[in-house]
CSV table of C-alpha atoms and ligand atoms in Angstrom, one decimal:
chain,number,residue,atom,x,y,z
A,110,MET,CA,0.0,0.0,0.0
A,111,ASP,CA,1.2,3.5,-0.8
A,112,PHE,CA,-0.5,6.5,0.5
A,113,THR,CA,2.1,9.1,-0.5
A,114,ASP,CA,-0.3,10.9,-2.9
A,115,GLN,CA,-3.1,11.1,-0.4
A,116,ARG,CA,-3.3,14.5,1.2
A,117,LEU,CA,-5.9,16.7,2.7
A,118,SER,CA,-5.6,20.4,3.5
A,119,TYR,CA,-6.8,21.3,7.0
A,120,GLU,CA,-8.7,24.5,7.0
A,121,GLN,CA,-11.5,24.3,9.5
A,122,GLY,CA,-10.2,26.4,12.3
A,123,GLN,CA,-7.4,28.1,14.1
A,124,LEU,CA,-5.9,28.3,17.6
A,125,ASP,CA,-4.3,31.5,18.8
A,126,GLN,CA,-2.1,31.1,21.9
A,127,ARG,CA,-2.8,34.7,22.9
A,128,SER,CA,-6.5,34.2,23.2
A,129,VAL,CA,-6.8,30.7,24.8
A,130,PRO,CA,-8.6,30.5,28.2
A,131,ASP,CA,-6.4,30.4,31.3
A,132,SER,CA,-7.5,26.9,32.2
A,133,PRO,CA,-7.0,24.1,29.7
A,134,PHE,CA,-10.1,22.4,31.2
A,135,THR,CA,-12.2,25.3,29.8
A,136,LEU,CA,-10.7,24.8,26.3
A,137,PHE,CA,-11.1,21.0,26.6
A,138,LYS,CA,-14.7,21.4,27.4
A,139,THR,CA,-15.3,23.8,24.5
A,140,TRP,CA,-13.6,21.4,22.1
A,141,MET,CA,-15.5,18.4,23.5
A,142,ASP,CA,-18.8,20.3,23.2
A,143,GLU,CA,-17.9,21.1,19.6
A,144,ALA,CA,-17.0,17.5,18.8
A,145,LEU,CA,-20.4,16.4,20.3
A,146,SER,CA,-22.3,19.0,18.3
A,147,LYS,CA,-20.4,18.1,15.1
A,148,LYS,CA,-21.6,14.5,15.8
A,149,VAL,CA,-18.1,13.0,16.0
A,150,LYS,CA,-18.8,9.4,16.8
A,151,GLU,CA,-17.5,8.6,20.3
A,152,PRO,CA,-15.5,11.8,20.8
A,153,TYR,CA,-14.7,10.4,24.2
A,154,ALA,CA,-12.7,7.5,22.7
A,155,MET,CA,-9.0,8.1,23.4
A,156,SER,CA,-5.8,6.3,22.6
A,157,LEU,CA,-4.1,5.5,25.9
A,158,ALA,CA,-0.3,4.9,25.8
A,159,THR,CA,1.4,3.2,28.7
A,160,CYS,CA,4.9,1.8,29.0
A,161,GLY,CA,5.9,-0.9,31.5
A,162,ALA,CA,9.3,-1.9,32.9
A,163,ASP,CA,10.2,-3.5,29.6
A,164,ASN,CA,10.3,0.0,28.0
A,165,LYS,CA,8.0,-1.1,25.2
A,166,PRO,CA,5.1,1.3,24.7
A,167,SER,CA,1.6,0.0,24.2
A,168,VAL,CA,-1.4,1.8,23.0
A,169,ARG,CA,-5.1,1.0,22.9
A,170,ILE,CA,-8.4,2.8,22.9
A,171,VAL,CA,-10.4,3.4,26.1
A,172,LEU,CA,-13.4,5.5,26.8
A,173,LEU,CA,-13.2,8.8,28.7
A,174,ARG,CA,-15.8,8.6,31.4
A,175,GLU,CA,-15.3,11.7,33.4
A,176,VAL,CA,-13.3,14.9,33.5
A,177,THR,CA,-12.5,16.0,37.1
A,178,GLU,CA,-10.9,19.2,38.4
A,179,THR,CA,-7.5,17.5,38.0
A,180,GLY,CA,-7.7,15.0,35.2
A,181,ILE,CA,-9.5,12.4,33.2
A,182,ILE,CA,-11.0,9.1,34.2
A,183,PHE,CA,-11.5,5.8,32.3
A,184,TYR,CA,-12.4,2.3,33.5
A,185,THR,CA,-10.7,-1.0,32.8
A,186,ASN,CA,-9.5,-4.2,34.3
A,187,TYR,CA,-6.6,-3.7,36.8
A,188,ASP,CA,-5.1,-7.1,35.9
A,189,SER,CA,-4.9,-6.3,32.2
A,190,ALA,CA,-1.7,-5.6,30.3
A,191,LYS,CA,-2.2,-1.9,30.7
A,192,GLY,CA,-2.8,-2.4,34.4
A,193,GLN,CA,0.5,-4.2,34.6
A,194,ASP,CA,2.3,-1.4,32.7
A,195,ILE,CA,0.7,1.3,35.0
A,196,GLU,CA,1.8,-0.7,38.1
A,197,GLU,CA,5.4,-0.5,36.8
A,198,ASN,CA,5.4,3.0,35.4
A,199,PRO,CA,2.8,5.6,36.5
A,200,ASN,CA,3.2,7.9,33.5
A,201,ALA,CA,0.7,7.8,30.7
A,202,GLU,CA,-0.4,9.7,27.7
A,203,ALA,CA,-3.9,9.9,26.2
A,204,LEU,CA,-4.8,11.2,22.7
A,205,PHE,CA,-8.1,12.3,21.2
A,206,PHE,CA,-8.3,12.7,17.4
A,207,TRP,CA,-11.4,14.4,16.2
A,208,ASN,CA,-11.1,14.1,12.4
A,209,GLU,CA,-14.2,16.1,11.6
A,210,LEU,CA,-12.8,19.1,13.4
A,211,GLU,CA,-9.2,18.5,12.3
A,212,ARG,CA,-8.1,18.5,15.9
A,213,GLN,CA,-6.1,16.4,18.3
A,214,VAL,CA,-5.7,16.8,22.1
A,215,ARG,CA,-2.8,15.1,23.8
A,216,ILE,CA,-2.9,14.7,27.6
A,217,SER,CA,0.0,13.5,29.6
A,218,GLY,CA,0.5,12.9,33.3
A,219,HIS,CA,0.5,10.6,36.3
A,220,ILE,CA,-1.9,7.8,36.4
A,221,ALA,CA,-3.4,6.2,39.5
A,222,LYS,CA,-6.4,4.0,40.6
A,223,ILE,CA,-9.4,6.0,41.7
A,224,ASP,CA,-11.2,5.4,44.9
A,225,ALA,CA,-12.8,1.8,45.0
A,226,ASP,CA,-16.1,3.3,46.1
A,227,LYS,CA,-16.2,5.6,43.1
A,228,SER,CA,-15.4,2.6,40.8
A,229,ALA,CA,-18.2,0.6,42.5
A,230,ASP,CA,-20.7,3.4,42.0
A,231,TYR,CA,-19.9,3.5,38.3
A,232,PHE,CA,-19.9,-0.3,37.9
A,233,GLN,CA,-23.3,-0.6,39.5
A,234,LYS,CA,-24.7,2.0,36.9
A,235,ARG,CA,-23.5,0.0,33.9
A,236,PRO,CA,-25.9,-2.2,32.0
A,237,HIS,CA,-26.4,-5.6,33.6
A,238,ASP,CA,-24.8,-7.5,30.7
A,239,SER,CA,-21.8,-5.2,30.6
A,240,GLN,CA,-21.3,-5.9,34.2
A,241,LEU,CA,-21.3,-9.7,33.4
A,242,GLY,CA,-18.9,-8.9,30.5
A,243,ALA,CA,-16.4,-7.5,33.0
A,244,TRP,CA,-16.5,-10.8,34.9
A,245,VAL,CA,-16.1,-12.8,31.7
A,246,SER,CA,-13.0,-10.9,30.7
A,247,GLN,CA,-10.8,-11.8,33.7
A,248,PRO,CA,-7.9,-11.6,33.4
A,249,GLN,CA,-8.3,-9.1,30.5
A,250,SER,CA,-5.4,-9.5,28.1
A,251,GLY,CA,-4.9,-13.2,29.1
A,252,GLU,CA,-5.1,-15.9,26.5
A,253,VAL,CA,-8.3,-17.8,25.9
A,254,ALA,CA,-8.7,-21.0,23.9
A,255,ASN,CA,-11.7,-20.0,21.8
A,256,ARG,CA,-14.8,-17.8,21.8
A,257,GLU,CA,-16.9,-20.7,23.2
A,258,VAL,CA,-15.1,-20.5,26.5
A,259,MET,CA,-16.2,-16.9,26.9
A,260,GLU,CA,-19.7,-17.6,25.8
A,261,ASP,CA,-20.1,-20.5,28.2
A,262,LYS,CA,-18.8,-18.3,31.1
A,263,PHE,CA,-21.2,-15.5,30.1
A,264,ALA,CA,-24.2,-18.0,29.9
A,265,GLN,CA,-23.3,-19.4,33.4
A,266,LEU,CA,-23.1,-15.8,34.8
A,267,LYS,CA,-26.6,-15.1,33.3
A,268,VAL,CA,-27.9,-18.0,35.3
A,269,ASP,CA,-26.0,-17.0,38.5
A,270,TYR,CA,-27.1,-13.4,38.2
A,271,PRO,CA,-30.5,-13.0,36.6
A,272,GLU,CA,-31.5,-9.6,35.3
A,273,ASP,CA,-33.0,-8.3,38.6
A,274,THR,CA,-30.0,-9.3,40.8
A,275,THR,CA,-27.0,-7.2,41.8
A,276,VAL,CA,-23.8,-8.2,40.1
A,277,PRO,CA,-20.9,-7.8,42.6
A,278,THR,CA,-18.3,-5.2,41.6
A,279,PRO,CA,-15.1,-7.1,40.8
A,280,GLU,CA,-12.0,-6.1,42.8
A,281,PHE,CA,-10.0,-6.4,39.6
A,282,TRP,CA,-12.0,-3.7,37.8
A,283,GLY,CA,-12.2,0.0,38.2
A,284,GLY,CA,-11.1,3.5,37.2
A,285,TYR,CA,-7.8,5.2,36.7
A,286,GLU,CA,-7.3,8.9,36.7
A,287,ILE,CA,-4.7,10.6,34.6
A,288,THR,CA,-3.8,13.8,36.5
A,289,ILE,CA,-3.0,16.3,33.8
A,290,GLU,CA,0.5,17.6,33.8
A,291,THR,CA,0.6,18.8,30.2
A,292,ILE,CA,-2.1,19.1,27.6
A,293,GLU,CA,-1.6,20.0,24.0
A,294,PHE,CA,-4.3,21.3,21.7
A,295,TRP,CA,-3.6,20.8,18.0
A,296,GLN,CA,-5.6,22.5,15.2
A,297,GLY,CA,-4.9,21.5,11.6
A,298,ARG,CA,-4.0,24.4,9.3
A,299,ALA,CA,-3.3,24.8,5.6
A,300,ASN,CA,0.2,23.9,4.2
A,301,ARG,CA,1.0,21.8,7.3
A,302,VAL,CA,1.6,25.0,9.3
A,303,HIS,CA,-0.6,23.8,12.1
A,304,ASP,CA,-1.4,25.5,15.4
A,305,ARG,CA,-0.1,23.8,18.6
A,306,VAL,CA,-0.6,25.2,22.1
A,307,VAL,CA,0.6,23.3,25.1
A,308,TYR,CA,-0.4,24.0,28.7
A,309,SER,CA,1.7,23.0,31.6
A,310,GLN,CA,1.6,23.8,35.3
A,311,ASP,CA,4.3,25.9,37.0
A,312,ASP,CA,5.5,25.5,40.6
A,313,HIS,CA,2.5,27.5,41.8
A,314,GLU,CA,0.0,25.2,40.0
A,315,GLN,CA,-0.8,28.0,37.5
A,316,TRP,CA,-1.2,27.0,33.9
A,317,THR,CA,1.2,28.5,31.4
A,318,THR,CA,1.1,28.1,27.7
A,319,LYS,CA,3.5,27.8,24.8
A,320,ARG,CA,3.1,27.7,21.1
A,321,LEU,CA,5.0,24.8,19.5
A,322,LEU,CA,6.2,24.4,16.0
A,323,PRO,CA,4.0,22.0,14.2
B,131,FMN,C1,-14.0,2.1,20.8
B,131,FMN,C2,-13.3,1.3,21.9
B,131,FMN,C3,-13.6,1.5,23.2
B,131,FMN,C4,-12.9,0.8,24.2
B,131,FMN,N1,-13.1,1.1,25.5
B,131,FMN,C5,-12.5,0.5,26.5
B,131,FMN,C6,-12.5,0.9,27.8
B,131,FMN,O1,-13.2,1.9,28.2
B,131,FMN,N2,-11.9,0.1,28.8
B,131,FMN,C7,-11.1,-1.0,28.4
B,131,FMN,O2,-10.6,-1.6,29.3
B,131,FMN,N3,-11.0,-1.3,27.1
B,131,FMN,C8,-11.6,-0.7,26.2
B,131,FMN,N4,-11.5,-1.0,24.8
B,131,FMN,C9,-10.6,-2.2,24.5
B,131,FMN,C10,-9.1,-1.8,24.6
B,131,FMN,O3,-8.8,-1.1,23.4
B,131,FMN,C11,-8.2,-3.0,24.7
B,131,FMN,O4,-8.4,-3.9,23.7
B,131,FMN,C12,-8.3,-3.7,26.1
B,131,FMN,O5,-8.5,-2.7,27.1
B,131,FMN,C13,-7.1,-4.5,26.4
B,131,FMN,O6,-6.0,-3.7,26.4
B,131,FMN,P1,-4.6,-4.1,27.1
B,131,FMN,O7,-4.4,-5.6,26.7
B,131,FMN,O8,-3.6,-3.3,26.5
B,131,FMN,O9,-4.7,-3.9,28.6
B,131,FMN,C14,-12.1,-0.3,23.8
B,131,FMN,C15,-11.8,-0.5,22.5
B,131,FMN,C16,-12.4,0.3,21.5
B,131,FMN,C17,-12.1,0.0,20.1
């Protein structure tokens, strides 16, 4: 495959470092609202990069579930490959790409498990069958012989926990929060002279911004 003659010009918007809001959370909210109103499918899907002690980066999509005052939260299996990486190295990066807006947002920071009670609250709000799915996929990222093994496990769980019963919150499942240390907003522009503004926190926890070469 050769894509060298495939090129788009990005001309939908611009980002001026001199007029961005003081808080990156304000800008993130504006951009997320615009992604939602532009009907970007799953704008809260983000690529999550982790790197364990083997120094080999891994990346996969997870769903942003909450933006707090300090960072972003997603949910997963703590025994997964990503969970293992995070155990070994608490630095992570998350990336949103909103094609329809010609934008990417790149978030980097420290990652840590959220409170178990908060995870349980969210788990109990999920649809019944998704709750069972979390139990089926244990340990997530482990090898399974075939699909039948998973379907049998799911069918047994449906018997053990009928629709009107409470599915226990697994100890191996819950949220992680990436506490934002830097966040970069990228707006595609014509001729590959894109706009990039990165926010980082100074020693007094004030946000400062820089424009970066594209
Ligand atoms: C659109 C989409 C959304 C996903 N959301 C999640 C999620 O929120 N949590 C999760 O653990 N995995 C999610 N996955 C699956 C992950 O990409 C990945 O396959 C899984 O978490 C195992 O990753 P790991 O082996 O690197 O730990 C999603 C995949 C896609 C394509």
